[in-house]
């Protein structure tokens, strides 16, 4: 599929993130107006869907879907409305559209907009579904012989995270306090995390709920779209707390997502298969078709006052389990799934040293610090560091971009009097 | 503090769960009206707060707090309104109240009412804070030498659960499917859980949010009230899945809570201290005063068509960590806490065999089945079994009851074609 041309000129470039083929959904404010509005990215512009609806141009039967500055109502409305809206947008923004004159005044320059959380996170689940990542981390935490847990090749291992911690790209992230204990210390201390890290992930947004087990094919159809996701992780807190019941406060400070929801239809041309199984999956986890996506990913790190270094490049196709498989497993116990549930893919690491999706892996637990442009080194994040995740699917003469997923590290708060 | 007398006669009995000293909050429907209403339990009656408000008698400034059939709006309103309402209820329902004539028509017999979820669970966290339970389970899973993990005496260990799984007492619970692998099996199977279990817990409802670390004293003040909680657990799924990232589908089928929120002020006379520390806690977890409660708890099991056997009796004061300590730990990383967050205490087991809060412990992993009245035995739950949690604090001539937390086990669904 080639680039689809739009009457919005800036959308017709081969390297731009938001051509007509993409049409991702976000929430923005612009100018002096602090009312959050629904918007669709097209080139360097945002189509103000709240205004489109207010002018009676929305193709949906319900005329208050975009009035509240969130995509929650469209997500709740279900696949028929998802398809109706996308079909309308593709036609309305295409070169030669009759609606160009009516819609042109409803475009807002992206450069003038501030982006906000595009949907309400109902619940957040994070997975551990990248084999390179699991092998790397397992080797560091448990030794090479026990790197991959016995269940790993059978279960897309996941744990429930904290929905309240999910923030939109651009939100500063404050270094957490927590209980830590070094290997040579007899007792733990309460201290700011000294091993604060990133995890490069994709996030899948559940669009339809379930009340019982679902097949992988059904699960795929329940996914509304995808974002980039950074699961900020305090490794020193994690190492001391995670046995026996898993990560808790190590992952609770913040989880950042990119501001544009890239819908499943936009990614359709980039479907790719999970790798060959090393152990047969149980039937309830088998995929009827390709359910990963070929999405190039990169991580930039910018020290305070410095320049960006790309510290990792990888691809979403490196994952061992797809989001559809994860969702099918999530629902397998009868766990009710709901619109707005966010599923983190797990850290996406490739096989090479510079394709690892966390500083823990890049610096091999701090033993091999990463060298940045200008000569500074990093084992873990320092205050003032900015981390930027980038991602896009490369089409034939066009790209499906996600926008960036950014955050700057603020210093820990002063020690509270009672601590 | 003695029994406070009410003009509602049925509230003035020494063994009734709902005297004027209690005044717990629930949501009900009655008769043919399917509109959910807020209610306060008093003796064998429910004061219809939705009607009280509609008649202009509510003491709160906001006149749409109870109109929506949930206590969410009162919880959100904060401690000043919590105190105003409780003060008004204590006076309005007291013997000799001027409001008796006005309120008497707004009483609904509890026997005619159906109870519903009293609040919206924002997020659900479960802890592992009973030392007897942790020691018992640790011994079974990891051996007596490694029973208590190294961090257990320092951290109130918790993991995020699934809010969507929380249901009100009376909701049937369907036996889950899941991945299981017996010790002698080479590979896992997808099968209905054969080791489906209960966990006797208390649930603390967070009433005020936080954006950064809070002290234990502040955390105590953030708690709105308490319920009984049954954390249904599939032990066979849990055993295979829980390493390395903790329980996930084993705990996702359902979590039942009792229908009445017993407020913190009602429990004030029953405060009791956590046990002496075996290892000093870090200052951020130290309690400035007693923060557990003396609450007698019991578990009844009724086989289909059979009679009830009380299989366990214990007390909430057996816990090693209080809900206030758990909440302070939960917020320590800066994890945003929100009104409606539900914190499960962890399984409450006492030191004796008949004081264990799960079948896993009562039957010692299935090796010593529990004998029921009539001679049947149980290692884990069978289809058709009903489990009833009961609890009350014993005052001087009165009780603060919680109502029951009940659920019947339905058989697993048929095997899906794709599984």
Coordinates of C-alpha atoms in Angstrom, one line a residue, chain B residues 71-383:
Chain B
X71 CA -21.1 5.8 48.0
X72 CA -18.4 7.1 45.6
X73 CA -19.4 10.7 45.9
X74 CA -19.3 10.7 49.7
X75 CA -15.9 9.0 49.6
X76 CA -14.7 11.7 47.2
X77 CA -16.2 14.5 49.3
X78 CA -13.6 14.0 52.0
X79 CA -13.3 13.7 55.8
X80 CA -15.3 16.8 56.7
X81 CA -18.4 15.5 55.0
X82 CA -17.7 12.0 56.3
X83 CA -17.8 13.4 59.8
X84 CA -20.8 15.6 59.1
X85 CA -22.8 12.7 57.8
X86 CA -21.9 10.3 60.7
X87 CA -22.7 12.9 63.3
X88 CA -26.1 13.6 61.7
X89 CA -26.9 9.9 61.5
X90 CA -25.9 9.2 65.1
X91 CA -28.3 12.0 66.2
X92 CA -31.0 11.3 63.8
X93 CA -31.3 7.6 64.6
X94 CA -30.8 8.0 68.3
X95 CA -33.5 7.3 70.8
X96 CA -35.5 10.5 71.3
X97 CA -34.5 12.0 67.9
X98 CA -36.8 14.8 66.6
X99 CA -36.3 13.3 63.2
X100 CA -37.8 9.9 64.0
X101 CA -41.2 10.6 62.6
X102 CA -39.7 12.0 59.3
X103 CA -37.2 9.2 58.9
X104 CA -39.4 6.2 59.9
X105 CA -41.1 6.1 56.5
X106 CA -37.7 6.0 54.8
X107 CA -36.7 2.7 56.5
X108 CA -36.7 -0.4 54.3
X109 CA -36.7 -3.9 55.8
X110 CA -33.3 -5.5 55.1
X111 CA -35.1 -8.7 54.4
X112 CA -36.7 -7.1 51.4
X113 CA -33.5 -5.6 50.0
X114 CA -30.9 -6.9 47.5
X115 CA -27.4 -5.5 48.2
X116 CA -25.0 -4.3 45.5
X117 CA -21.4 -3.1 45.2
X118 CA -21.3 -0.1 47.6
X119 CA -18.5 1.7 45.8
X120 CA -16.5 1.6 42.6
X121 CA -13.2 -0.1 43.1
X122 CA -10.6 2.2 41.5
X123 CA -7.7 -0.2 41.8
X124 CA -7.2 -3.3 43.9
X125 CA -4.1 -4.3 45.7
X126 CA -3.6 -7.4 47.8
X127 CA -1.0 -7.9 50.5
X128 CA 0.7 -10.8 52.2
X129 CA 0.9 -9.4 55.6
X130 CA -0.1 -12.3 58.0
X131 CA 2.9 -14.0 59.4
X132 CA 1.2 -17.3 60.2
X133 CA -0.1 -17.4 56.6
X134 CA 3.2 -16.4 55.0
X135 CA 5.0 -19.0 57.1
X136 CA 2.5 -21.8 56.3
X137 CA 2.4 -21.1 52.6
X138 CA 6.1 -20.5 52.4
X139 CA 6.8 -23.8 54.1
X140 CA 4.6 -25.6 51.6
X141 CA 5.9 -23.8 48.5
X142 CA 9.6 -23.4 49.4
X143 CA 10.3 -25.5 52.4
X144 CA 10.5 -24.6 56.1
X145 CA 14.0 -23.2 55.8
X146 CA 12.9 -20.6 53.2
X147 CA 9.4 -20.1 54.4
X148 CA 9.6 -16.4 55.2
X149 CA 11.3 -14.5 52.4
X150 CA 14.2 -12.3 53.5
X151 CA 12.3 -9.1 52.9
X152 CA 9.1 -10.2 54.7
X153 CA 10.0 -8.7 58.1
X154 CA 10.9 -5.3 56.5
X155 CA 8.2 -4.8 53.8
X156 CA 4.5 -5.3 53.8
X157 CA 4.7 -7.3 50.6
X158 CA 1.9 -6.6 48.2
X159 CA 1.0 -7.0 44.5
X160 CA -1.5 -5.3 42.3
X161 CA -4.7 -7.2 41.8
X162 CA -7.5 -6.8 39.3
X163 CA -10.2 -4.3 40.2
X164 CA -12.6 -5.7 37.6
X165 CA -12.7 -9.0 39.4
X166 CA -14.1 -7.5 42.7
X167 CA -17.8 -8.5 43.2
X168 CA -20.3 -8.0 46.1
X169 CA -21.2 -10.8 48.4
X170 CA -23.7 -13.2 46.9
X171 CA -22.3 -13.1 43.4
X172 CA -21.6 -16.7 42.2
X173 CA -18.0 -17.5 41.4
X174 CA -17.3 -19.7 38.4
X175 CA -14.4 -22.2 38.7
X176 CA -11.6 -20.9 36.4
X177 CA -9.7 -22.5 33.6
X178 CA -6.0 -22.0 33.6
X179 CA -2.5 -23.3 32.8
X180 CA -1.6 -25.9 35.4
X181 CA 1.3 -28.4 35.6
X182 CA 1.6 -31.1 38.2
X183 CA 5.0 -31.9 39.8
X184 CA 5.2 -35.1 37.7
X185 CA 4.1 -33.6 34.4
X186 CA 6.6 -32.5 31.9
X187 CA 4.4 -29.9 30.3
X188 CA 1.4 -27.8 31.4
X189 CA -2.2 -28.4 30.5
X190 CA -5.1 -26.0 30.1
X191 CA -7.7 -27.2 32.5
X192 CA -10.3 -26.1 35.1
X193 CA -8.6 -25.4 38.4
X194 CA -8.7 -28.5 40.7
X195 CA -7.3 -26.6 43.7
X196 CA -9.7 -23.6 43.9
X197 CA -9.4 -22.0 47.3
X198 CA -10.5 -19.1 49.5
X199 CA -8.5 -16.4 51.4
X200 CA -10.0 -14.8 54.4
X201 CA -9.1 -11.1 54.4
X202 CA -10.1 -7.7 55.4
X203 CA -10.4 -5.0 52.8
X204 CA -9.5 -1.3 53.5
X205 CA -11.1 1.3 51.3
X206 CA -8.9 4.3 50.5
X207 CA -11.0 7.5 50.8
X208 CA -8.4 10.2 50.1
X209 CA -5.8 10.2 47.4
X210 CA -2.1 11.1 47.5
X211 CA 0.6 12.1 45.0
X212 CA 3.7 11.4 47.0
X213 CA 4.9 9.5 50.1
X214 CA 2.7 9.7 53.2
X215 CA 3.4 8.8 56.8
X216 CA 1.6 5.9 58.5
X217 CA -0.5 8.4 60.5
X218 CA -1.5 10.2 57.3
X219 CA -2.3 6.9 55.7
X220 CA -4.5 5.9 58.6
X221 CA -6.5 9.1 58.1
X222 CA -6.9 8.3 54.3
X223 CA -8.8 5.1 55.0
X224 CA -12.6 5.5 54.7
X225 CA -13.7 2.1 56.0
X226 CA -13.3 -1.7 56.0
X227 CA -15.1 -4.7 54.5
X228 CA -14.6 -8.5 54.7
X229 CA -12.8 -9.8 51.6
X230 CA -12.4 -13.3 50.0
X231 CA -9.6 -13.5 47.6
X232 CA -10.6 -16.6 45.6
X233 CA -7.4 -18.3 44.6
X234 CA -6.6 -21.1 42.1
X235 CA -3.6 -22.8 43.8
X236 CA -2.7 -25.0 40.8
X237 CA -2.6 -22.0 38.4
X238 CA -0.7 -20.0 41.1
X239 CA 2.0 -22.6 41.6
X240 CA 2.9 -22.8 37.9
X241 CA 2.6 -19.1 37.1
X242 CA 3.8 -17.2 40.1
X243 CA 7.5 -17.2 39.5
X244 CA 9.1 -14.8 38.8
X245 CA 6.5 -12.0 38.7
X246 CA 3.8 -13.0 41.2
X247 CA 0.2 -14.2 41.1
X248 CA -1.8 -13.2 38.0
X249 CA -4.6 -15.4 36.6
X250 CA -4.7 -17.4 39.9
X251 CA -6.3 -14.4 41.5
X252 CA -8.1 -12.8 38.7
X253 CA -11.4 -14.8 38.6
X254 CA -13.2 -13.0 41.4
X255 CA -12.6 -11.2 44.7
X256 CA -15.7 -11.0 46.9
X257 CA -16.4 -8.2 49.5
X258 CA -19.1 -7.9 52.1
X259 CA -21.8 -5.4 51.1
X260 CA -21.5 -2.9 54.1
X261 CA -18.7 -0.5 54.4
X262 CA -17.9 -0.3 58.1
X263 CA -16.4 3.1 58.7
X264 CA -13.2 3.8 60.5
X265 CA -15.0 5.8 63.3
X266 CA -17.2 2.7 64.1
X267 CA -14.1 0.6 64.6
X268 CA -12.2 3.2 66.7
X269 CA -13.0 1.5 70.1
X270 CA -11.4 -1.7 68.8
X271 CA -8.0 -0.5 67.8
X272 CA -5.2 -2.8 68.8
X273 CA -1.4 -2.9 68.1
X274 CA 0.5 -4.9 65.6
X275 CA 2.7 -7.6 67.3
X276 CA 6.1 -6.8 68.6
X277 CA 8.6 -6.4 65.7
X278 CA 11.1 -9.2 65.2
X279 CA 13.2 -6.8 63.2
X280 CA 13.0 -3.0 63.6
X281 CA 10.9 -1.4 60.9
X282 CA 12.3 1.5 58.9
X283 CA 10.9 4.8 60.3
X284 CA 8.6 5.3 57.3
X285 CA 6.6 2.2 58.4
X286 CA 6.5 2.7 62.1
X287 CA 3.1 3.2 63.7
X288 CA 2.4 6.1 66.0
X289 CA -0.4 4.2 67.7
X290 CA -2.4 1.0 67.4
X291 CA -3.7 0.6 63.9
X292 CA -5.0 -3.0 63.7
X293 CA -8.5 -3.8 65.0
X294 CA -9.8 -6.6 67.2
X295 CA -12.2 -8.2 64.8
X296 CA -13.4 -11.8 65.3
X297 CA -13.5 -13.6 62.0
X298 CA -14.9 -17.0 60.9
X299 CA -15.2 -19.0 57.7
X300 CA -18.2 -21.3 57.1
X301 CA -18.4 -23.9 54.3
X302 CA -21.7 -25.3 53.1
X303 CA -21.7 -28.2 50.6
X304 CA -24.5 -28.2 48.1
X305 CA -27.6 -29.3 50.0
X306 CA -25.7 -29.6 53.2
X307 CA -25.3 -27.7 56.4
X308 CA -22.6 -25.2 57.5
X309 CA -19.4 -26.1 59.1
X310 CA -17.2 -23.4 60.6
X311 CA -13.8 -24.4 59.2
X312 CA -11.8 -21.5 60.7
X313 CA -11.9 -18.9 63.4
X314 CA -9.4 -16.2 63.7
X315 CA -9.0 -12.4 64.4
X316 CA -7.7 -9.5 62.3
X317 CA -5.3 -8.6 65.2
X318 CA -3.2 -11.6 64.0
X319 CA -1.8 -9.4 61.2
X320 CA 1.9 -8.3 61.2
X321 CA 1.2 -5.2 59.2
X322 CA -1.8 -2.8 59.4
X323 CA -3.7 -1.4 56.4
X324 CA -2.2 2.0 57.3
X325 CA 1.3 0.6 57.1
X326 CA 0.4 -1.1 53.8
X327 CA -0.9 2.2 52.4
X328 CA 2.1 4.1 53.5
X329 CA 4.3 1.6 51.8
X330 CA 2.1 1.6 48.7
X331 CA 2.5 5.4 48.4
X332 CA 6.2 5.4 49.2
X333 CA 7.4 5.4 45.6
X334 CA 5.2 8.3 44.7
X335 CA 2.5 5.8 43.4
X336 CA -0.6 8.0 43.1
X337 CA -3.3 6.6 45.4
X338 CA -6.9 7.4 44.7
X339 CA -10.3 7.3 46.4
X340 CA -11.9 3.9 45.9
X341 CA -8.6 2.0 46.0
X342 CA -9.2 -1.3 47.8
X343 CA -6.4 -2.9 49.8
X344 CA -6.7 -6.6 50.8
X345 CA -5.0 -7.2 54.1
X346 CA -3.6 -10.6 53.1
X347 CA -4.8 -13.9 54.4
X348 CA -5.6 -13.8 58.1
X349 CA -4.4 -17.0 59.8
X350 CA -3.9 -17.5 63.5
X351 CA -1.3 -19.8 65.1
X352 CA -3.6 -22.8 65.4
X353 CA -4.7 -25.4 62.9
X354 CA -8.4 -24.3 63.1
X355 CA -7.4 -20.6 62.8
X356 CA -6.1 -20.8 59.2
X357 CA -7.7 -18.5 56.6
X358 CA -7.3 -20.7 53.5
X359 CA -8.0 -24.3 52.6
X360 CA -4.4 -24.5 51.3
X361 CA -3.3 -24.1 55.0
X362 CA -6.3 -25.9 56.6
X363 CA -5.7 -29.0 54.5
X364 CA -1.9 -28.5 54.4
X365 CA -1.8 -28.5 50.7
X366 CA -4.4 -31.2 50.4
X367 CA -2.5 -33.7 52.6
X368 CA -4.9 -33.4 55.6
X369 CA -8.4 -32.8 54.3
X370 CA -10.9 -30.9 56.5
X371 CA -13.8 -32.9 57.7
X372 CA -17.2 -31.2 57.5
X373 CA -20.4 -31.8 59.5
X374 CA -21.9 -34.9 58.1
X375 CA -18.6 -36.5 57.3
X376 CA -17.7 -35.1 53.9
X377 CA -14.1 -33.8 53.5
X378 CA -12.5 -31.0 51.6
X379 CA -9.0 -30.2 50.5
X380 CA -10.2 -27.5 48.1
X381 CA -13.6 -26.2 47.0
X382 CA -16.0 -28.4 45.1
X383 CA -18.7 -27.2 42.7

